[in-house]
Short mmCIF file of C-alpha atoms and ligand atoms in Angstrom, two decimals:
data_model
loop_
_atom_site.label_atom_id
_atom_site.label_comp_id
_atom_site.label_asym_id
_atom_site.label_seq_id
_atom_site.Cartn_x
_atom_site.Cartn_y
_atom_site.Cartn_z
CA MET V 1 -69.78 180.73 -99.36
CA PRO V 2 -71.47 179.08 -96.38
CA VAL V 3 -73.50 181.14 -93.95
CA ILE V 4 -73.32 180.28 -90.23
CA ILE V 5 -76.30 180.92 -87.94
CA GLU V 6 -75.03 181.21 -84.39
CA PRO V 7 -76.00 183.70 -81.64
CA ASP V 8 -72.71 183.28 -79.75
CA PRO V 9 -69.80 185.19 -81.38
CA GLY V 10 -67.32 182.87 -79.65
CA SER V 11 -68.85 179.81 -81.34
CA ILE V 12 -68.76 181.58 -84.72
CA GLU V 13 -65.05 182.16 -84.14
CA ALA V 14 -64.60 178.53 -83.17
CA LEU V 15 -66.34 177.36 -86.36
CA ALA V 16 -64.81 179.84 -88.79
CA PRO V 17 -61.39 178.10 -89.16
CA PHE V 18 -63.13 174.91 -90.37
CA LEU V 19 -65.08 176.77 -93.06
CA PRO V 20 -63.92 178.30 -96.35
CA ALA V 21 -62.61 181.88 -96.25
CA GLY V 22 -65.47 184.28 -96.96
CA SER V 23 -68.04 182.33 -94.92
CA HIS V 24 -70.45 184.69 -93.23
CA GLY V 25 -71.85 184.62 -89.69
CA ILE V 26 -75.34 185.83 -88.73
CA ASN V 27 -76.52 185.91 -85.13
CA SER V 28 -80.18 185.09 -85.66
CA ALA V 29 -82.27 182.84 -87.89
CA ASP V 30 -84.54 185.84 -88.61
CA LYS V 31 -81.81 187.30 -90.79
CA LEU V 32 -81.38 184.17 -92.88
CA ASP V 33 -84.10 184.91 -95.44
CA SER V 34 -82.80 188.35 -96.31
CA TRP V 35 -79.24 187.00 -96.44
CA LEU V 36 -80.24 184.23 -98.83
CA ALA V 37 -82.56 186.41 -100.90
CA HIS V 38 -79.74 187.71 -103.10
CA ARG V 39 -77.41 184.77 -102.84
CA THR V 40 -78.81 182.23 -105.20
CA ASP V 41 -75.45 180.47 -105.20
CA GLU V 42 -75.37 179.85 -101.43
CA TYR V 43 -74.61 176.17 -101.08
CA ALA V 44 -74.52 175.63 -97.30
CA VAL V 45 -76.27 176.90 -94.19
CA VAL V 46 -74.34 175.88 -91.07
CA ILE V 47 -76.45 175.94 -87.90
CA GLY V 48 -74.30 176.52 -84.82
CA PRO V 49 -74.52 174.68 -81.48
CA ASN V 50 -76.36 177.50 -79.66
CA VAL V 51 -79.34 177.48 -82.01
CA SER V 52 -82.02 175.32 -80.36
CA LEU V 53 -82.81 171.99 -81.99
CA ASP V 54 -86.43 173.05 -82.59
CA GLU V 55 -85.32 176.22 -84.37
CA ALA V 56 -82.75 174.27 -86.40
CA ILE V 57 -85.45 171.80 -87.44
CA THR V 58 -87.74 174.66 -88.54
CA ILE V 59 -84.96 176.26 -90.59
CA SER V 60 -84.07 172.97 -92.23
CA GLU V 61 -87.68 172.08 -93.03
CA GLY V 62 -88.16 175.49 -94.66
CA LEU V 63 -85.00 175.34 -96.76
CA ARG V 64 -85.75 171.80 -97.84
CA TYR V 65 -88.55 173.15 -100.04
CA THR V 66 -87.42 176.68 -100.82
CA ARG V 67 -83.71 175.95 -101.44
CA PRO V 68 -83.35 172.21 -102.02
CA SER V 69 -79.83 172.57 -103.38
CA THR V 70 -78.62 174.48 -100.30
CA SER V 71 -77.42 171.94 -97.72
CA VAL V 72 -78.16 172.40 -94.03
CA ILE V 73 -75.29 171.31 -91.77
CA LEU V 74 -76.23 171.01 -88.11
CA VAL V 75 -73.36 171.50 -85.65
CA ARG V 76 -73.99 170.32 -82.06
CA ASP V 77 -71.82 170.08 -78.95
CA GLY V 78 -72.92 166.46 -78.88
CA PHE V 79 -75.89 164.48 -80.19
CA ASP V 80 -77.74 161.20 -79.81
CA THR V 81 -79.72 159.10 -82.27
CA ASP V 82 -82.90 161.03 -81.49
CA VAL V 83 -81.28 164.32 -82.63
CA LEU V 84 -79.89 162.55 -85.68
CA TYR V 85 -83.29 161.12 -86.56
CA ARG V 86 -85.11 164.45 -86.20
CA ALA V 87 -82.43 166.28 -88.18
CA MET V 88 -82.50 163.78 -91.03
CA GLN V 89 -86.30 163.89 -91.14
CA ALA V 90 -86.15 167.68 -91.44
CA GLY V 91 -83.76 167.41 -94.37
CA CYS V 92 -80.42 168.29 -92.71
CA ARG V 93 -77.66 166.88 -94.90
CA ASP V 94 -75.15 166.47 -92.08
CA VAL V 95 -75.01 166.51 -88.30
CA VAL V 96 -71.52 167.10 -86.94
CA ARG V 97 -69.95 167.64 -83.51
CA LEU V 98 -68.42 171.08 -82.88
CA GLU V 99 -64.97 169.65 -82.21
CA ASP V 100 -65.06 167.44 -85.31
CA GLU V 101 -62.99 169.75 -87.49
CA GLU V 102 -62.58 167.24 -90.30
CA GLY V 103 -66.26 166.29 -90.17
CA ILE V 104 -67.31 169.93 -90.62
CA ARG V 105 -64.87 170.45 -93.49
CA ASP V 106 -66.10 167.27 -95.22
CA ALA V 107 -69.75 168.26 -94.76
CA VAL V 108 -69.13 171.68 -96.34
CA GLN V 109 -67.23 170.10 -99.20
CA ARG V 110 -70.06 167.62 -99.81
CA ALA V 111 -72.52 170.53 -99.80
CA HIS V 112 -70.46 172.31 -102.43
CA GLN V 113 -70.18 169.22 -104.61
CA LEU V 114 -73.91 168.64 -104.39
CA TRP V 115 -74.62 172.24 -105.34
CA LEU V 116 -72.33 172.00 -108.37
CA ALA V 117 -73.90 168.69 -109.42
CA LEU V 118 -77.45 170.05 -109.12
CA HIS V 119 -76.62 173.21 -111.01
CA GLY V 120 -74.64 171.53 -113.75
CA GLY V 121 -71.90 173.75 -112.43
CA SER V 122 -68.59 174.17 -114.08
CA GLY V 123 -67.36 175.61 -110.82
CA THR V 124 -67.46 179.17 -112.11
CA GLY V 125 -70.41 180.10 -109.88
CA LYS V 126 -72.75 182.96 -110.57
CA THR V 127 -71.20 186.08 -111.95
CA GLY V 128 -73.99 187.85 -113.83
CA HIS V 129 -76.77 190.00 -112.45
CA VAL V 130 -80.42 189.10 -112.90
CA VAL V 131 -82.62 192.16 -113.46
CA THR V 132 -86.36 191.52 -113.54
CA VAL V 133 -88.85 194.01 -114.94
CA PHE V 134 -92.15 193.58 -113.14
CA SER V 135 -95.55 195.21 -112.77
CA PRO V 136 -98.87 193.71 -111.73
CA LYS V 137 -100.50 195.56 -114.65
CA GLY V 138 -100.38 194.87 -118.37
CA GLY V 139 -99.69 197.54 -120.98
CA VAL V 140 -97.61 199.72 -118.64
CA GLY V 141 -94.37 199.34 -120.60
CA LYS V 142 -92.67 196.25 -119.11
CA THR V 143 -91.61 194.81 -122.44
CA THR V 144 -90.62 198.22 -123.80
CA THR V 145 -88.47 198.80 -120.71
CA ALA V 146 -86.97 195.28 -120.67
CA VAL V 147 -85.96 195.48 -124.35
CA ASN V 148 -84.49 198.98 -124.22
CA LEU V 149 -82.83 198.37 -120.85
CA ALA V 150 -81.22 195.14 -122.11
CA LEU V 151 -79.82 197.02 -125.13
CA ALA V 152 -78.59 199.87 -122.90
CA LEU V 153 -76.87 197.44 -120.52
CA GLY V 154 -75.24 195.67 -123.47
CA ASP V 155 -73.82 198.99 -124.64
CA GLY V 156 -73.28 197.80 -128.20
CA GLY V 157 -71.67 194.52 -127.21
CA SER V 158 -69.30 195.62 -124.46
CA ARG V 159 -71.42 193.71 -121.94
CA LYS V 160 -72.89 190.22 -122.46
CA VAL V 161 -76.65 190.48 -121.99
CA CYS V 162 -79.42 187.93 -122.35
CA LEU V 163 -83.07 188.98 -122.40
CA VAL V 164 -85.46 186.30 -121.16
CA ASP V 165 -89.14 186.55 -122.11
CA LEU V 166 -91.01 185.13 -119.12
CA ASP V 167 -94.39 186.35 -120.32
CA LEU V 168 -94.75 182.71 -121.29
CA ALA V 169 -98.32 182.85 -122.59
CA PHE V 170 -98.25 186.13 -124.50
CA GLY V 171 -94.60 187.08 -124.74
CA ASP V 172 -93.83 189.78 -127.28
CA VAL V 173 -90.11 190.42 -126.85
CA ALA V 174 -89.33 188.70 -130.16
CA ILE V 175 -91.93 190.63 -132.15
CA THR V 176 -90.87 193.90 -130.49
CA MET V 177 -87.38 193.24 -131.85
CA GLN V 178 -88.57 191.86 -135.19
CA LEU V 179 -87.07 188.47 -134.47
CA PHE V 180 -88.46 185.12 -135.55
CA PRO V 181 -87.01 182.64 -133.03
CA ALA V 182 -86.35 179.11 -134.24
CA HIS V 183 -86.31 177.91 -130.61
CA THR V 184 -87.97 178.90 -127.37
CA ILE V 185 -87.87 178.04 -123.68
CA GLU V 186 -90.58 175.45 -124.45
CA GLU V 187 -87.88 173.07 -125.70
CA MET V 188 -86.38 172.91 -122.20
CA ILE V 189 -89.58 171.70 -120.57
CA GLY V 190 -88.85 168.47 -118.67
CA ALA V 191 -85.08 168.93 -118.95
CA GLU V 192 -84.64 170.63 -115.57
CA ASP V 193 -82.16 168.03 -114.33
CA LEU V 194 -80.11 167.93 -117.54
CA LEU V 195 -79.83 171.64 -118.03
CA ASP V 196 -76.45 173.12 -118.81
CA TYR V 197 -75.32 176.16 -120.76
CA SER V 198 -74.71 174.28 -124.00
CA MET V 199 -78.38 173.27 -124.01
CA VAL V 200 -79.63 176.78 -123.18
CA GLU V 201 -77.23 178.40 -125.65
CA GLY V 202 -78.63 176.33 -128.50
CA LEU V 203 -82.08 177.81 -127.84
CA LEU V 204 -81.10 181.49 -127.80
CA THR V 205 -81.85 183.88 -130.64
CA ARG V 206 -79.33 186.60 -131.51
CA HIS V 207 -80.42 190.18 -132.00
CA GLU V 208 -78.26 192.18 -134.40
CA ASP V 209 -77.11 194.44 -131.56
CA SER V 210 -75.27 191.52 -129.90
CA LEU V 211 -78.10 190.86 -127.49
CA MET V 212 -79.22 187.26 -126.94
CA ILE V 213 -82.90 186.45 -126.45
CA LEU V 214 -84.56 183.46 -124.83
CA ALA V 215 -87.96 183.69 -126.45
CA ALA V 216 -91.34 182.76 -124.97
CA PRO V 217 -93.23 179.78 -126.44
CA ALA V 218 -95.17 180.48 -129.64
CA GLY V 219 -98.51 179.43 -128.14
CA PRO V 220 -100.10 180.13 -124.73
CA ASP V 221 -100.59 176.48 -123.71
CA ALA V 222 -96.90 175.68 -123.06
CA ARG V 223 -96.87 177.99 -120.07
CA ASP V 224 -98.65 175.48 -117.83
CA ARG V 225 -95.92 172.92 -118.45
CA VAL V 226 -93.05 175.19 -117.40
CA SER V 227 -91.97 174.54 -113.80
CA ALA V 228 -90.57 177.00 -111.26
CA THR V 229 -87.48 174.77 -111.00
CA LEU V 230 -86.88 175.18 -114.73
CA ILE V 231 -87.09 178.96 -114.41
CA ALA V 232 -84.62 178.96 -111.51
CA ARG V 233 -82.14 176.73 -113.35
CA VAL V 234 -82.39 178.66 -116.63
CA LEU V 235 -81.72 181.97 -114.88
CA ARG V 236 -78.83 180.55 -112.85
CA THR V 237 -77.30 178.93 -115.92
CA LEU V 238 -77.56 182.17 -117.91
CA GLY V 239 -76.20 184.09 -114.91
CA GLN V 240 -72.99 182.07 -115.16
CA GLU V 241 -72.42 183.15 -118.77
CA PHE V 242 -73.84 186.66 -119.11
CA ASP V 243 -73.02 189.91 -117.35
CA TYR V 244 -76.73 190.73 -117.16
CA VAL V 245 -79.83 188.59 -117.50
CA VAL V 246 -82.83 190.87 -118.05
CA VAL V 247 -86.19 189.21 -117.43
CA ASP V 248 -89.47 190.47 -118.89
CA THR V 249 -92.52 189.19 -117.00
CA CYS V 250 -96.27 188.77 -117.31
CA PRO V 251 -98.57 190.98 -115.24
CA SER V 252 -99.29 188.46 -112.50
CA PHE V 253 -97.83 187.11 -109.30
CA ASP V 254 -97.88 183.50 -110.41
CA GLU V 255 -95.46 180.85 -109.20
CA LEU V 256 -93.11 181.32 -112.15
CA THR V 257 -92.90 185.10 -111.78
CA LEU V 258 -92.26 184.68 -108.06
CA GLN V 259 -89.48 182.22 -108.81
CA ALA V 260 -87.89 184.69 -111.22
CA LEU V 261 -88.22 187.45 -108.62
CA ASP V 262 -86.60 185.14 -106.09
CA GLU V 263 -83.61 184.72 -108.42
CA THR V 264 -83.41 188.45 -109.00
CA ASP V 265 -80.61 190.75 -107.97
CA GLU V 266 -82.27 193.99 -109.05
CA CYS V 267 -86.01 194.44 -109.54
CA ILE V 268 -87.52 197.13 -111.78
CA ILE V 269 -91.09 197.96 -110.77
CA LEU V 270 -93.05 199.65 -113.54
CA ALA V 271 -95.86 202.07 -112.70
CA THR V 272 -97.90 204.61 -114.64
CA LEU V 273 -99.93 207.61 -113.54
CA ASP V 274 -103.26 205.94 -113.00
CA VAL V 275 -104.91 205.02 -109.74
CA PRO V 276 -105.72 201.33 -110.49
CA THR V 277 -102.11 200.69 -111.52
CA LEU V 278 -100.76 202.48 -108.45
CA LYS V 279 -103.12 200.54 -106.20
CA ASN V 280 -101.93 197.24 -107.67
CA VAL V 281 -98.26 198.26 -107.56
CA LYS V 282 -98.70 199.12 -103.89
CA VAL V 283 -100.19 195.67 -103.20
CA ALA V 284 -97.36 194.07 -105.19
CA LEU V 285 -94.73 195.96 -103.17
CA GLU V 286 -96.35 194.82 -99.94
CA THR V 287 -96.31 191.24 -101.19
CA LEU V 288 -92.63 191.53 -102.13
CA ASP V 289 -91.98 192.83 -98.60
CA LEU V 290 -93.78 189.88 -97.07
CA LEU V 291 -91.78 187.47 -99.21
CA ASN V 292 -88.55 189.33 -98.50
CA ILE V 293 -87.88 189.67 -102.22
CA ALA V 294 -85.41 192.25 -103.57
CA VAL V 295 -85.63 194.36 -100.41
CA ASP V 296 -83.34 197.38 -100.97
CA HIS V 297 -82.89 196.30 -104.60
CA ARG V 298 -86.05 197.75 -106.11
CA HIS V 299 -86.14 200.56 -108.64
CA LEU V 300 -89.39 202.32 -109.39
CA VAL V 301 -89.67 203.35 -113.02
CA LEU V 302 -92.52 205.71 -113.81
CA ASN V 303 -93.55 205.26 -117.42
CA ARG V 304 -95.53 207.96 -119.23
CA ALA V 305 -94.37 210.18 -116.38
CA ASP V 306 -95.35 213.42 -118.12
CA ASP V 307 -98.99 212.53 -118.82
CA ALA V 308 -101.17 215.37 -117.55
CA VAL V 309 -103.68 213.26 -115.64
CA GLY V 310 -103.85 214.96 -112.25
CA LEU V 311 -101.06 212.89 -110.66
CA ASP V 312 -97.34 213.56 -110.60
CA ASP V 313 -94.25 211.71 -109.47
CA ALA V 314 -94.34 213.33 -106.01
CA LYS V 315 -97.81 211.88 -105.49
CA VAL V 316 -96.64 208.49 -106.79
CA GLU V 317 -93.72 208.51 -104.36
CA GLN V 318 -96.11 209.36 -101.54
CA ILE V 319 -98.53 206.57 -102.44
CA LEU V 320 -95.85 203.92 -102.97
CA SER V 321 -93.49 205.13 -100.22
CA MET V 322 -90.47 204.85 -102.48
CA PRO V 323 -88.63 207.25 -104.78
CA VAL V 324 -89.03 207.23 -108.54
CA SER V 325 -85.66 206.06 -109.89
CA VAL V 326 -86.21 207.09 -113.48
CA PRO V 327 -89.17 208.75 -115.22
CA ILE V 328 -89.83 207.80 -118.85
CA PRO V 329 -91.76 210.31 -120.94
CA THR V 330 -94.77 209.50 -123.06
CA SER V 331 -93.95 209.58 -126.74
CA THR V 332 -95.60 208.24 -129.85
CA ASP V 333 -92.03 207.62 -131.04
CA ILE V 334 -91.82 204.76 -128.51
CA ALA V 335 -94.96 203.11 -129.84
CA ALA V 336 -93.84 203.76 -133.43
CA ALA V 337 -90.49 202.13 -132.68
CA THR V 338 -92.30 199.10 -131.23
CA ASN V 339 -94.47 198.87 -134.33
CA ALA V 340 -91.44 199.17 -136.59
CA GLY V 341 -89.64 196.40 -134.67
CA THR V 342 -86.65 198.64 -133.88
CA PRO V 343 -86.49 199.66 -130.20
CA ILE V 344 -86.24 203.40 -129.69
CA ILE V 345 -82.80 203.16 -128.11
CA VAL V 346 -81.55 201.81 -131.46
CA SER V 347 -83.60 203.99 -133.83
CA GLN V 348 -83.25 207.25 -131.85
CA PRO V 349 -80.42 206.92 -129.32
CA ASN V 350 -80.64 210.59 -128.29
CA HIS V 351 -84.39 210.59 -127.73
CA ALA V 352 -85.47 211.60 -124.20
CA ALA V 353 -86.86 208.08 -123.67
CA SER V 354 -83.60 206.47 -124.85
CA ARG V 355 -81.67 208.68 -122.45
CA ALA V 356 -83.99 207.58 -119.64
CA PHE V 357 -83.34 203.90 -120.43
CA LYS V 358 -79.59 204.57 -120.49
CA GLU V 359 -79.85 206.31 -117.16
CA LEU V 360 -81.70 203.32 -115.73
CA ALA V 361 -78.94 201.03 -117.05
CA GLN V 362 -76.31 203.24 -115.48
CA ARG V 363 -78.06 203.25 -112.13
CA LEU V 364 -78.35 199.48 -112.14
CA SER V 365 -74.74 198.98 -113.11
CA SER V 366 -73.50 201.25 -110.36
CA GLU V 367 -75.85 199.46 -107.94
CA VAL V 368 -74.24 196.11 -108.74
CA GLY V 369 -70.73 197.55 -108.71
CA ASP V 370 -70.17 197.36 -112.47
CA SER V 371 -67.97 200.38 -113.10
CA HIS V 372 -67.94 200.03 -116.89
CA LEU V 373 -71.22 201.81 -117.65
CA ALA V 374 -70.75 204.24 -114.80
CA GLU V 375 -67.53 205.38 -116.43
CA LEU V 376 -69.30 206.06 -119.70
CA VAL V 377 -71.68 208.61 -118.28
CA GLU V 378 -71.42 212.09 -116.91
CA PRO V 379 -73.96 214.40 -115.29
CA THR V 380 -75.88 217.16 -117.08
CA GLU V 381 -78.45 219.51 -115.58
CA ASP V 382 -81.12 219.33 -118.21
CA ASP V 383 -83.98 217.77 -116.28
CA SER V 384 -85.23 219.08 -112.97
CA ARG V 385 -87.57 216.09 -112.60
CA ASN V 386 -84.64 213.97 -111.47
CA ARG V 387 -83.36 214.25 -107.96
CA GLY V 388 -80.36 212.16 -108.92
CA ARG V 389 -77.90 212.66 -111.69
CA ARG V 390 -79.17 212.95 -115.24
CA LEU V 391 -76.61 211.09 -117.24
CA ARG V 392 -75.71 210.80 -120.85
CA LEU V 393 -73.42 208.52 -122.72
CA ARG V 394 -70.13 210.05 -123.78
CA ARG V 395 -69.70 207.73 -126.70
N1 LIG K 1 -93.71 205.89 -122.67
C1 LIG K 1 -94.46 205.46 -123.66
N2 LIG K 1 -95.02 206.30 -124.55
C2 LIG K 1 -95.79 205.84 -125.55
N3 LIG K 1 -96.07 204.54 -125.76
C3 LIG K 1 -95.56 203.66 -124.90
C4 LIG K 1 -94.73 204.05 -123.81
N4 LIG K 1 -94.34 202.93 -123.14
C5 LIG K 1 -94.91 201.89 -123.76
N5 LIG K 1 -95.65 202.31 -124.83
C6 LIG K 1 -96.41 201.48 -125.75
O1 LIG K 1 -97.44 200.87 -124.99
C7 LIG K 1 -97.69 199.56 -125.48
C8 LIG K 1 -97.58 198.57 -124.33
O2 LIG K 1 -96.25 198.55 -123.87
P1 LIG K 1 -95.56 197.20 -123.40
O3 LIG K 1 -94.14 197.51 -123.16
O4 LIG K 1 -95.86 196.09 -124.37
O5 LIG K 1 -96.33 196.94 -122.04
P2 LIG K 1 -96.39 195.62 -121.11
O6 LIG K 1 -95.23 194.76 -121.48
O7 LIG K 1 -96.34 196.16 -119.73
O8 LIG K 1 -97.70 194.97 -121.39
C9 LIG K 1 -96.67 199.30 -126.59
O9 LIG K 1 -97.28 199.52 -127.82
C10 LIG K 1 -95.61 200.34 -126.35
O10 LIG K 1 -94.97 200.75 -127.55
MG1 LIG K 2 -95.20 192.75 -122.12
#
């Protein structure tokens, strides 16, 4: 639904009747980034008459590159050709007078149609939740977490889940699940503008536990040919069909990872109990803050949380200034499960690590308002490490 930027509440009220129900007003352009951060389906930004022309131009120029499919509609009390010229140059899609009720309605409708056309939209909009597993370090358990979390969220097929391997050069989701994909994301390269679900669906690989996988290319060279636009469109397209899209990433802040993080509803940050990893995670968190990514939607997962290495989760929380959502214990069973190609949550569902992955899934689902998994769990008091509820599946 459109978002209106307008400092004067009276003008927001004047505009609201011309806009679809559910449109949202914000009183300052500073709040726009955080508003848009989790609304990848926002199709129109309406700039009210009391936002200065210079500020409106800055907003429009920014969105032109960061959100090309979101239309900027500039509403003015009145305007001349100079305003029109500057607005068009900045990428505004429409300039309309405040009293032009029909003009505003038409502009919003055009914005919606454009959005649907650019997204290959069927009109269903985004329904699924994108969950990205990220860490600036390799070998900390990203893939292990992504795979087990995706299976936990799927809950044996009661939720539609797609796991996307965005470690495009060295992705190992498929091998971790003993799958041999016939197709990979590589086959979509260059098809950004044609992308629709039927194309993406044909490239997915099914895991026996009703999970779908979009595998990484077989060789490392394809990575350089994948564009950020492709990543955004793939995730949005999958988000329209699946309840959850879980994204495994490579250990770097490259353009593609940032794009995935930008499309993300919930972000899992993986850390382990070693100083170099914690230092890099801290830098990564600061970068996410600067970019306004997943603010208030980050979950710190501490892997190998029981390693006796002179650091504990309290120290980690102090260093990173955020609470540990879920600790995952160290266990050779996890590595053995990886080597056997059967994730631990499948081979040993009652293992402490499997319970931790289920708890993470439950926390995420309650975060996004999905009551299904929340209903399947109940608290126990078996682990004093957790400040929150330790949960187990009833099934
Ligand atoms: N908690 C753990 N205990 C023991 N081994 C683990 C644990 N978490 C991950 N591993 C193992 O560590 C290795 C690297 O994990 P992986 O998930 O591939 O890391 P990343 O994707 O961050 O590079 C794998 O062999 C995995 O089985
Ligand atoms: Mg990995």
